[in-house]
CSV table of C-alpha atoms in Angstrom, one decimal:
chain,number,residue,atom,x,y,z
A,1,MET,CA,111.4,122.8,127.0
A,2,ARG,CA,115.2,122.2,126.7
A,3,ILE,CA,116.6,119.8,124.2
A,4,SER,CA,117.1,117.2,126.9
A,5,GLN,CA,113.4,117.4,127.8
A,6,LEU,CA,112.5,117.2,124.1
A,7,SER,CA,114.6,114.0,123.9
A,8,ALA,CA,112.9,112.5,127.0
A,9,ALA,CA,109.4,113.4,125.8
A,10,SER,CA,109.9,112.1,122.2
A,11,GLY,CA,112.2,109.1,122.9
A,12,VAL,CA,114.6,110.4,120.3
A,13,PRO,CA,118.3,110.6,121.5
A,14,ILE,CA,119.8,114.1,121.6
A,15,PRO,CA,122.5,113.4,118.9
A,16,THR,CA,119.7,112.3,116.6
A,17,ILE,CA,117.7,115.5,117.3
A,18,LYS,CA,120.8,117.6,116.5
A,19,TYR,CA,121.2,115.7,113.3
A,20,TYR,CA,117.6,116.5,112.3
A,21,LEU,CA,118.3,120.2,113.2
A,22,ARG,CA,121.4,120.3,111.0
A,23,GLU,CA,119.5,118.6,108.1
A,24,GLY,CA,116.7,121.1,108.4
A,25,LEU,CA,114.1,118.5,109.1
A,26,LEU,CA,113.4,120.1,112.5
A,27,PRO,CA,113.1,123.9,112.8
A,28,PRO,CA,115.5,125.5,115.3
A,29,GLY,CA,114.3,126.2,118.8
A,30,GLU,CA,113.8,129.7,120.1
A,31,GLN,CA,117.2,130.9,121.2
A,32,THR,CA,116.9,132.1,124.9
A,33,ALA,CA,120.6,132.4,125.6
A,34,ALA,CA,123.9,131.8,123.7
A,35,THR,CA,123.9,128.1,124.4
A,36,ARG,CA,120.3,127.6,125.2
A,37,ALA,CA,117.2,127.0,123.0
A,38,GLU,CA,113.6,126.4,123.9
A,39,TYR,CA,111.5,123.8,122.1
A,40,GLY,CA,107.7,123.5,122.1
A,41,GLU,CA,104.8,121.2,121.2
A,42,SER,CA,105.4,121.8,117.4
A,43,HIS,CA,108.9,120.3,117.7
A,44,LEU,CA,107.5,117.3,119.5
A,45,ARG,CA,104.9,116.8,116.8
A,46,ARG,CA,107.5,117.2,114.1
A,47,LEU,CA,109.8,114.6,115.7
A,48,ARG,CA,106.9,112.1,115.7
A,49,LEU,CA,106.3,112.9,112.0
A,50,ILE,CA,109.9,112.3,111.1
A,51,ARG,CA,110.1,109.0,113.1
A,52,ALA,CA,106.8,107.8,111.6
A,53,LEU,CA,108.0,108.5,108.0
A,54,LEU,CA,111.4,106.9,108.8
A,55,GLU,CA,110.5,103.9,110.9
A,56,VAL,CA,107.1,103.0,109.7
A,57,GLY,CA,107.1,104.5,106.2
A,58,ARG,CA,110.8,103.6,105.7
A,59,LEU,CA,111.3,106.7,103.6
A,60,PRO,CA,114.8,107.9,102.8
A,61,ILE,CA,115.8,111.2,104.3
A,62,ALA,CA,115.6,113.0,100.9
A,63,ALA,CA,111.9,111.9,100.6
A,64,ILE,CA,111.2,113.0,104.2
A,65,ARG,CA,112.7,116.4,103.4
A,66,LYS,CA,110.3,116.8,100.4
A,67,VAL,CA,107.3,115.9,102.6
A,68,ILE,CA,108.3,118.3,105.3
A,69,ALA,CA,108.9,121.1,102.8
A,70,ALA,CA,105.3,120.6,101.7
A,71,VAL,CA,104.0,120.4,105.2
A,72,GLU,CA,105.7,123.8,105.9
A,73,ASP,CA,104.6,125.5,102.7
A,74,GLU,CA,101.4,127.3,103.8
A,75,SER,CA,100.5,128.2,100.2
A,76,LEU,CA,99.8,124.5,99.6
A,77,GLY,CA,96.3,123.1,100.3
A,78,MET,CA,95.8,119.8,102.2
A,79,HIS,CA,95.3,118.0,99.0
A,80,GLU,CA,98.6,119.1,97.5
A,81,VAL,CA,100.5,118.2,100.7
A,82,LEU,CA,98.9,114.7,100.7
A,83,GLY,CA,99.9,114.4,97.0
A,84,THR,CA,103.5,115.1,97.9
A,85,ALA,CA,103.4,112.5,100.6
A,86,HIS,CA,101.9,110.0,98.2
A,87,TYR,CA,104.5,110.6,95.6
A,88,ALA,CA,107.2,110.2,98.2
A,89,ILE,CA,106.0,106.9,99.5
A,90,ALA,CA,105.2,105.5,96.0
A,91,PRO,CA,107.9,103.2,94.7
A,92,ALA,CA,109.8,104.6,91.7
A,93,VAL,CA,107.9,103.6,88.5
A,94,GLU,CA,110.2,101.4,86.5
A,95,SER,CA,110.5,101.7,82.8
A,96,HIS,CA,108.1,99.4,81.1
A,97,GLN,CA,107.4,97.9,77.7
A,98,GLU,CA,105.6,100.3,75.4
A,99,ASP,CA,103.7,97.7,73.4
A,100,GLU,CA,100.2,96.7,72.7
A,101,ASP,CA,99.9,94.6,75.9
A,102,TRP,CA,101.0,97.6,78.0
A,103,ARG,CA,98.6,100.0,76.3
A,104,ARG,CA,95.8,97.5,77.0
A,105,ALA,CA,96.7,97.2,80.7
A,106,ARG,CA,97.0,101.0,81.0
A,107,ALA,CA,93.5,101.4,79.3
A,108,GLU,CA,92.1,98.8,81.7
A,109,ALA,CA,93.5,100.7,84.7
A,110,ASP,CA,92.1,104.1,83.5
A,111,ARG,CA,88.8,102.5,82.7
A,112,LEU,CA,88.5,101.0,86.3
A,113,ILE,CA,89.3,104.4,87.9
A,114,THR,CA,86.7,106.1,85.7
A,115,ASP,CA,84.1,103.4,86.4
A,116,LEU,CA,84.7,103.8,90.1
A,117,GLY,CA,84.0,107.6,89.7
A,118,TRP,CA,87.4,108.3,91.3
A,119,ARG,CA,89.1,111.7,90.9
A,120,VAL,CA,92.7,110.9,90.2
A,121,HIS,CA,95.1,113.2,88.3
A,122,PRO,CA,95.6,112.0,84.7
A,123,GLU,CA,99.4,112.0,85.2
A,124,ALA,CA,99.4,110.3,88.6
A,125,PRO,CA,102.1,107.7,88.8
A,126,THR,CA,99.7,105.5,90.7
A,127,ARG,CA,97.9,104.9,87.3
A,128,VAL,CA,101.1,103.5,85.9
A,129,GLU,CA,101.6,101.3,89.0
A,130,LEU,CA,98.1,99.9,88.7
A,131,ALA,CA,98.6,99.2,84.9
A,132,GLN,CA,101.9,97.4,85.7
A,133,ALA,CA,100.1,95.1,88.2
A,134,ILE,CA,97.3,94.4,85.7
A,135,LEU,CA,99.8,93.5,83.0
A,136,THR,CA,101.7,91.2,85.4
A,137,LEU,CA,98.5,89.4,86.5
A,138,ASP,CA,97.4,89.1,82.8
A,139,GLN,CA,100.8,87.6,81.8
A,140,LEU,CA,100.5,85.1,84.6
A,141,GLY,CA,97.0,84.1,83.5
A,142,MET,CA,95.4,85.4,86.6
A,143,PRO,CA,92.2,87.5,86.7
A,144,ALA,CA,93.3,91.0,85.6
A,145,THR,CA,90.2,92.8,84.4
A,146,GLY,CA,88.9,95.9,86.2
A,147,GLU,CA,86.0,93.8,87.4
A,148,ALA,CA,88.4,91.3,89.0
A,149,LEU,CA,90.2,94.1,90.8
A,150,ARG,CA,87.2,96.0,91.9
A,151,PRO,CA,86.9,94.3,95.3
A,152,TYR,CA,90.4,95.7,96.1
A,153,ALA,CA,89.3,99.2,95.2
A,154,GLU,CA,86.2,98.9,97.2
A,155,ALA,CA,88.0,97.6,100.3
A,156,ALA,CA,90.5,100.4,100.0
A,157,VAL,CA,88.0,103.2,99.6
A,158,ASN,CA,85.8,101.9,102.5
A,159,LEU,CA,88.8,101.9,104.9
A,160,VAL,CA,89.9,105.4,103.9
A,161,VAL,CA,86.4,106.8,104.2
A,162,GLU,CA,85.4,105.1,107.4
A,163,HIS,CA,88.6,104.9,109.4
A,164,GLU,CA,91.1,107.5,108.1
A,165,ILE,CA,89.8,110.8,106.8
A,166,GLY,CA,87.5,111.2,109.8
A,167,THR,CA,90.4,111.0,112.3
A,168,ILE,CA,92.1,114.2,110.9
A,169,PRO,CA,91.8,117.1,113.4
A,170,LEU,CA,90.6,119.8,111.2
A,171,ASP,CA,89.7,122.3,113.9
A,172,GLY,CA,93.3,122.8,115.2
A,173,PRO,CA,96.3,124.4,113.6
A,174,ARG,CA,96.9,123.7,109.9
A,175,GLU,CA,100.3,122.0,110.7
A,176,ALA,CA,98.7,119.5,113.1
A,177,ALA,CA,96.0,118.5,110.5
A,178,VAL,CA,98.6,118.2,107.7
A,179,GLU,CA,100.9,116.1,109.9
A,180,ALA,CA,98.1,113.8,111.0
A,181,LEU,CA,97.0,113.4,107.4
A,182,VAL,CA,100.5,112.5,106.1
A,183,VAL,CA,101.4,110.2,109.0
A,184,GLY,CA,97.9,108.5,108.9
A,185,THR,CA,98.4,107.8,105.2
A,186,VAL,CA,101.8,106.2,105.7
A,187,VAL,CA,101.0,104.2,108.9
A,188,HIS,CA,97.6,102.9,107.7
A,189,GLY,CA,99.1,101.8,104.4
A,190,ARG,CA,101.6,99.8,106.5
A,191,VAL,CA,98.8,98.4,108.7
A,192,LEU,CA,96.8,97.2,105.7
A,193,ASP,CA,99.9,95.6,104.1
A,194,VAL,CA,100.9,93.7,107.2
A,195,MET,CA,97.3,92.6,107.9
A,196,ARG,CA,97.3,91.1,104.4
A,197,ARG,CA,100.5,89.1,105.0
A,198,LEU,CA,99.2,88.0,108.4
A,199,ALA,CA,95.9,86.9,106.8
A,200,HIS,CA,97.8,85.0,104.1
A,201,GLU,CA,99.9,83.1,106.6
A,202,SER,CA,96.9,82.1,108.6
A,203,ILE,CA,94.8,81.1,105.6
A,204,SER,CA,97.7,79.2,104.0
A,205,ALA,CA,98.2,77.3,107.3
A,206,ARG,CA,94.6,76.1,107.2
A,207,PHE,CA,94.4,75.7,103.4
A,208,PHE,CA,97.5,73.5,103.1
A,209,GLY,CA,96.6,71.6,106.3
A,210,VAL,CA,99.5,72.5,108.4
A,211,SER,CA,98.9,70.9,111.9
A,212,GLU,CA,98.3,73.2,114.9
A,213,GLU,CA,101.5,74.1,116.8
B,1,MET,CA,112.5,76.6,72.0
B,2,ARG,CA,115.8,78.4,71.4
B,3,ILE,CA,117.0,81.3,73.7
B,4,SER,CA,115.9,83.8,71.0
B,5,GLN,CA,112.4,82.3,71.1
B,6,LEU,CA,112.3,82.3,74.9
B,7,SER,CA,113.3,86.0,74.7
B,8,ALA,CA,110.5,86.8,72.2
B,9,ALA,CA,107.9,84.8,74.2
B,10,SER,CA,108.8,86.3,77.5
B,11,GLY,CA,109.7,89.9,76.5
B,12,VAL,CA,113.0,89.5,78.4
B,13,PRO,CA,116.1,90.5,76.4
B,14,ILE,CA,118.6,87.7,75.7
B,15,PRO,CA,121.5,89.3,77.7
B,16,THR,CA,119.1,89.5,80.7
B,17,ILE,CA,118.2,85.8,80.3
B,18,LYS,CA,121.9,85.0,80.2
B,19,TYR,CA,122.4,87.0,83.4
B,20,TYR,CA,119.6,85.0,85.2
B,21,LEU,CA,121.2,81.8,83.9
B,22,ARG,CA,124.6,82.8,85.3
B,23,GLU,CA,123.0,83.9,88.6
B,24,GLY,CA,121.3,80.5,88.9
B,25,LEU,CA,117.8,82.1,89.0
B,26,LEU,CA,116.9,80.3,85.8
B,27,PRO,CA,117.8,76.6,85.4
B,28,PRO,CA,120.0,75.8,82.4
B,29,GLY,CA,118.2,74.6,79.2
B,30,GLU,CA,118.6,71.1,77.8
B,31,GLN,CA,121.9,71.0,75.9
B,32,THR,CA,121.1,69.7,72.4
B,33,ALA,CA,124.5,70.6,70.8
B,34,ALA,CA,127.7,72.3,72.0
B,35,THR,CA,126.3,75.8,71.4
B,36,ARG,CA,122.6,75.1,71.5
B,37,ALA,CA,120.2,74.6,74.4
B,38,GLU,CA,116.5,74.0,74.4
B,39,TYR,CA,114.1,75.8,76.8
B,40,GLY,CA,110.6,74.9,77.7
B,41,GLU,CA,107.4,76.0,79.4
B,42,SER,CA,109.0,75.8,82.8
B,43,HIS,CA,111.6,78.4,81.8
B,44,LEU,CA,108.9,80.7,80.5
B,45,ARG,CA,107.1,80.4,83.8
B,46,ARG,CA,110.2,81.0,85.8
B,47,LEU,CA,111.0,84.1,83.8
B,48,ARG,CA,107.6,85.5,84.6
B,49,LEU,CA,108.2,84.7,88.3
B,50,ILE,CA,111.5,86.5,88.3
B,51,ARG,CA,110.1,89.6,86.5
B,52,ALA,CA,107.1,89.8,88.8
B,53,LEU,CA,109.3,89.6,91.9
B,54,LEU,CA,111.7,92.1,90.4
B,55,GLU,CA,109.3,94.7,88.8
B,56,VAL,CA,106.2,94.4,90.8
B,57,GLY,CA,107.5,93.1,94.1
B,58,ARG,CA,110.7,95.2,93.8
B,59,LEU,CA,112.7,92.5,95.6
B,60,PRO,CA,116.5,92.6,95.4
B,61,ILE,CA,118.2,89.7,93.6
B,62,ALA,CA,119.4,88.1,96.8
B,63,ALA,CA,115.8,87.9,98.1
B,64,ILE,CA,114.6,86.5,94.7
B,65,ARG,CA,117.3,83.8,95.0
B,66,LYS,CA,115.9,82.8,98.4
B,67,VAL,CA,112.3,82.6,97.1
B,68,ILE,CA,113.4,80.5,94.0
B,69,ALA,CA,115.4,78.2,96.2
B,70,ALA,CA,112.2,77.6,98.2
B,71,VAL,CA,110.2,77.1,95.1
B,72,GLU,CA,112.7,74.5,93.8
B,73,ASP,CA,113.0,72.6,97.1
B,74,GLU,CA,110.4,69.9,96.8
B,75,SER,CA,110.7,68.9,100.4
B,76,LEU,CA,109.0,72.1,101.3
B,77,GLY,CA,105.2,72.3,101.5
B,78,MET,CA,103.2,75.1,100.0
B,79,HIS,CA,102.9,76.8,103.3
B,80,GLU,CA,106.7,76.9,103.9
B,81,VAL,CA,107.3,78.3,100.4
B,82,LEU,CA,104.7,81.0,100.9
B,83,GLY,CA,106.3,81.8,104.3
B,84,THR,CA,109.7,82.2,102.6
B,85,ALA,CA,108.2,84.6,100.0
B,86,HIS,CA,106.5,86.6,102.8
B,87,TYR,CA,109.7,87.0,104.7
B,88,ALA,CA,111.4,88.1,101.5
B,89,ILE,CA,108.9,90.8,100.7
B,90,ALA,CA,108.6,92.0,104.3
B,91,PRO,CA,110.6,95.1,105.1
B,92,ALA,CA,113.5,94.5,107.5
B,93,VAL,CA,112.2,95.0,111.1
B,94,GLU,CA,114.1,97.9,112.6
B,95,SER,CA,115.4,97.8,116.1
B,96,HIS,CA,112.8,99.3,118.4
B,97,GLN,CA,112.5,100.6,121.9
B,98,GLU,CA,112.1,97.8,124.5
B,99,ASP,CA,110.0,99.8,127.0
B,100,GLU,CA,106.6,99.5,128.6
B,101,ASP,CA,104.9,101.2,125.6
B,102,TRP,CA,106.5,98.8,123.2
B,103,ARG,CA,105.4,95.8,125.3
B,104,ARG,CA,101.9,97.1,125.4
B,105,ALA,CA,101.8,97.6,121.6
B,106,ARG,CA,103.2,94.1,121.1
B,107,ALA,CA,100.6,92.6,123.5
B,108,GLU,CA,97.8,94.5,121.6
B,109,ALA,CA,99.1,93.1,118.3
B,110,ASP,CA,99.2,89.5,119.7
B,111,ARG,CA,95.7,89.9,121.3
B,112,LEU,CA,94.2,91.0,118.0
B,113,ILE,CA,95.7,88.0,116.1
B,114,THR,CA,94.3,85.7,118.8
B,115,ASP,CA,90.9,87.4,118.8
B,116,LEU,CA,90.7,87.0,115.0
B,117,GLY,CA,91.4,83.3,115.4
B,118,TRP,CA,94.4,83.6,113.0
B,119,ARG,CA,97.1,81.0,112.9
B,120,VAL,CA,100.4,83.0,112.8
B,121,HIS,CA,103.7,81.7,113.9
B,122,PRO,CA,104.6,83.1,117.4
B,123,GLU,CA,108.0,84.3,116.0
B,124,ALA,CA,106.6,85.8,112.7
B,125,PRO,CA,108.2,89.2,112.0
B,126,THR,CA,104.8,90.4,110.9
B,127,ARG,CA,103.8,90.5,114.5
B,128,VAL,CA,106.6,92.9,115.2
B,129,GLU,CA,105.6,95.0,112.2
B,130,LEU,CA,102.0,95.2,113.4
B,131,ALA,CA,103.1,96.2,116.9
B,132,GLN,CA,105.3,98.9,115.5
B,133,ALA,CA,102.4,100.4,113.5
B,134,ILE,CA,100.2,100.2,116.7
B,135,LEU,CA,102.8,102.0,118.7
B,136,THR,CA,103.2,104.8,116.1
B,137,LEU,CA,99.4,105.3,115.9
B,138,ASP,CA,99.2,105.4,119.7
B,139,GLN,CA,102.0,108.0,119.9
B,140,LEU,CA,100.2,110.1,117.4
B,141,GLY,CA,97.0,110.0,119.4
B,142,MET,CA,95.3,108.1,116.6
B,143,PRO,CA,93.0,105.0,117.3
B,144,ALA,CA,95.4,102.2,117.9
B,145,THR,CA,93.5,99.4,119.7
B,146,GLY,CA,92.9,96.0,118.2
B,147,GLU,CA,89.2,97.0,117.8
B,148,ALA,CA,90.2,100.1,115.8
B,149,LEU,CA,92.4,98.0,113.4
B,150,ARG,CA,90.0,95.1,113.1
B,151,PRO,CA,88.4,96.5,109.9
B,152,TYR,CA,91.8,96.4,108.2
B,153,ALA,CA,92.2,92.7,109.2
B,154,GLU,CA,88.7,91.9,108.0
B,155,ALA,CA,89.2,93.6,104.6
B,156,ALA,CA,92.5,91.8,104.2
B,157,VAL,CA,91.2,88.3,105.0
B,158,ASN,CA,88.1,88.7,102.8
B,159,LEU,CA,90.3,89.6,99.8
B,160,VAL,CA,92.7,86.7,100.4
B,161,VAL,CA,89.9,84.2,100.8
B,162,GLU,CA,87.6,85.3,98.1
B,163,HIS,CA,90.1,86.5,95.4
B,164,GLU,CA,93.5,85.0,95.9
B,165,ILE,CA,93.6,81.5,97.4
B,166,GLY,CA,91.0,80.2,94.9
B,167,THR,CA,93.0,81.2,91.9
B,168,ILE,CA,95.9,78.8,92.7
B,169,PRO,CA,96.0,76.0,90.1
B,170,LEU,CA,96.3,73.0,92.5
B,171,ASP,CA,95.7,70.3,90.0
B,172,GLY,CA,98.8,70.9,87.8
B,173,PRO,CA,102.5,70.5,88.6
B,174,ARG,CA,103.7,71.5,92.1
B,175,GLU,CA,106.0,74.2,90.6
B,176,ALA,CA,103.2,75.9,88.7
B,177,ALA,CA,101.0,76.1,91.9
B,178,VAL,CA,103.9,77.3,94.0
B,179,GLU,CA,104.9,80.0,91.5
B,180,ALA,CA,101.3,81.2,91.2
B,181,LEU,CA,101.0,81.3,95.0
B,182,VAL,CA,104.1,83.4,95.4
B,183,VAL,CA,103.5,85.8,92.5
B,184,GLY,CA,99.9,86.2,93.5
B,185,THR,CA,100.9,87.2,97.0
B,186,VAL,CA,103.3,89.8,95.7
B,187,VAL,CA,101.2,91.2,93.0
B,188,HIS,CA,98.0,91.4,94.9
B,189,GLY,CA,99.8,93.1,97.8
B,190,ARG,CA,100.9,95.7,95.3
B,191,VAL,CA,97.4,96.0,93.9
B,192,LEU,CA,95.9,96.7,97.3
B,193,ASP,CA,98.5,99.2,98.2
B,194,VAL,CA,98.1,101.2,95.0
B,195,MET,CA,94.3,101.1,95.3
B,196,ARG,CA,94.6,102.6,98.7
B,197,ARG,CA,96.7,105.5,97.5
B,198,LEU,CA,94.4,106.0,94.5
B,199,ALA,CA,91.4,106.0,96.9
B,200,HIS,CA,93.2,108.5,99.1
B,201,GLU,CA,93.8,110.9,96.3
B,202,SER,CA,90.3,110.7,95.1
B,203,ILE,CA,88.7,111.1,98.6
B,204,SER,CA,91.1,113.9,99.4
B,205,ALA,CA,90.2,115.8,96.2
B,206,ARG,CA,86.5,115.7,97.2
B,207,PHE,CA,87.1,116.2,101.0
B,208,PHE,CA,89.3,119.3,100.6
B,209,GLY,CA,87.1,120.7,97.8
B,210,VAL,CA,89.6,120.7,95.0
B,211,SER,CA,87.7,121.8,91.9
B,212,GLU,CA,87.2,119.4,89.0
B,213,GLU,CA,90.0,119.6,86.4
């Protein structure tokens, strides 16, 4: 299809498509004449990936470039590509205190992951994020043991197993599967986060006795 | 306590405390001499609130100022303060297409909230966020009906009811309850998000047959 048709099919304006082409986020079309290029299904899929990472994942362009490089690198397995996406969507881990409290929180995080039988890289920044949350809860006098956080782990793993991994189309081209995996991770993360805030609003309305509108 | 003791007790360096005082995030101490001020428990609690919003919630200072203004405004009920915190932690809602697909996604989001019996303000930006996620899933050919997303809603509401609302100390001073509510919302949101990414890594390692390290 022509760039105008690609624009119509994807809902992405032509100048934006040209920007993605210049930035190397979108591979060039097949040149059929000096001023004419043909685009295909893979371009349409790639545009959806970019828009999802940008609008739903709210990733900066630099992070999107890293994710796309991983998607395109056929020497990487699915697990490595997903890892790249996870590291791109994870917030930067701030510097933190290196004291006894921190070491205890970090040990608690590692212990919980071990107790759950989860396979997580020893250097994964998510371990630091979890430890930071545990430390904050502890400092606030809120339940912060692995046991207290276990229901969050169990809810998360159930959703991923039952509603996410199964939707990946593994029988098609590698790129389609990888893109579905990456976008699914980003969008479902957003779904869960927004559901939690919606639930909080609703429960708080009841709990604090706000009258029906 | 003196500012040096406040620093030691909170782990926040003195120059940072002075910065929060100048920015009005931390109320001034009680002046006991020309160059000497006394700080109390409420300052310690407030510092923990600021650090949690900053380090775990990753809110910008302007958003933290809004949350603290709501915490301090005694004319606001708990529900309104929580609402302010939610709007501060929510990502800015991007402009979106205003076409038939968008209206269908928005109707699906509203229908799910109604079916769940949730009490959510008709103008809440979270409704737009949910609609945006539904639209993206739909465009990617992934399950995007209210029914498909219901498990996310149910997991979220269970966690909030069973592990969050109950931990709010409602028998103490209003400010302590409000601060616990706000910080709990932010930190537990982070916990759930990081658990989901940890679960994804672990499940992906098994699913794609990465060998044990």
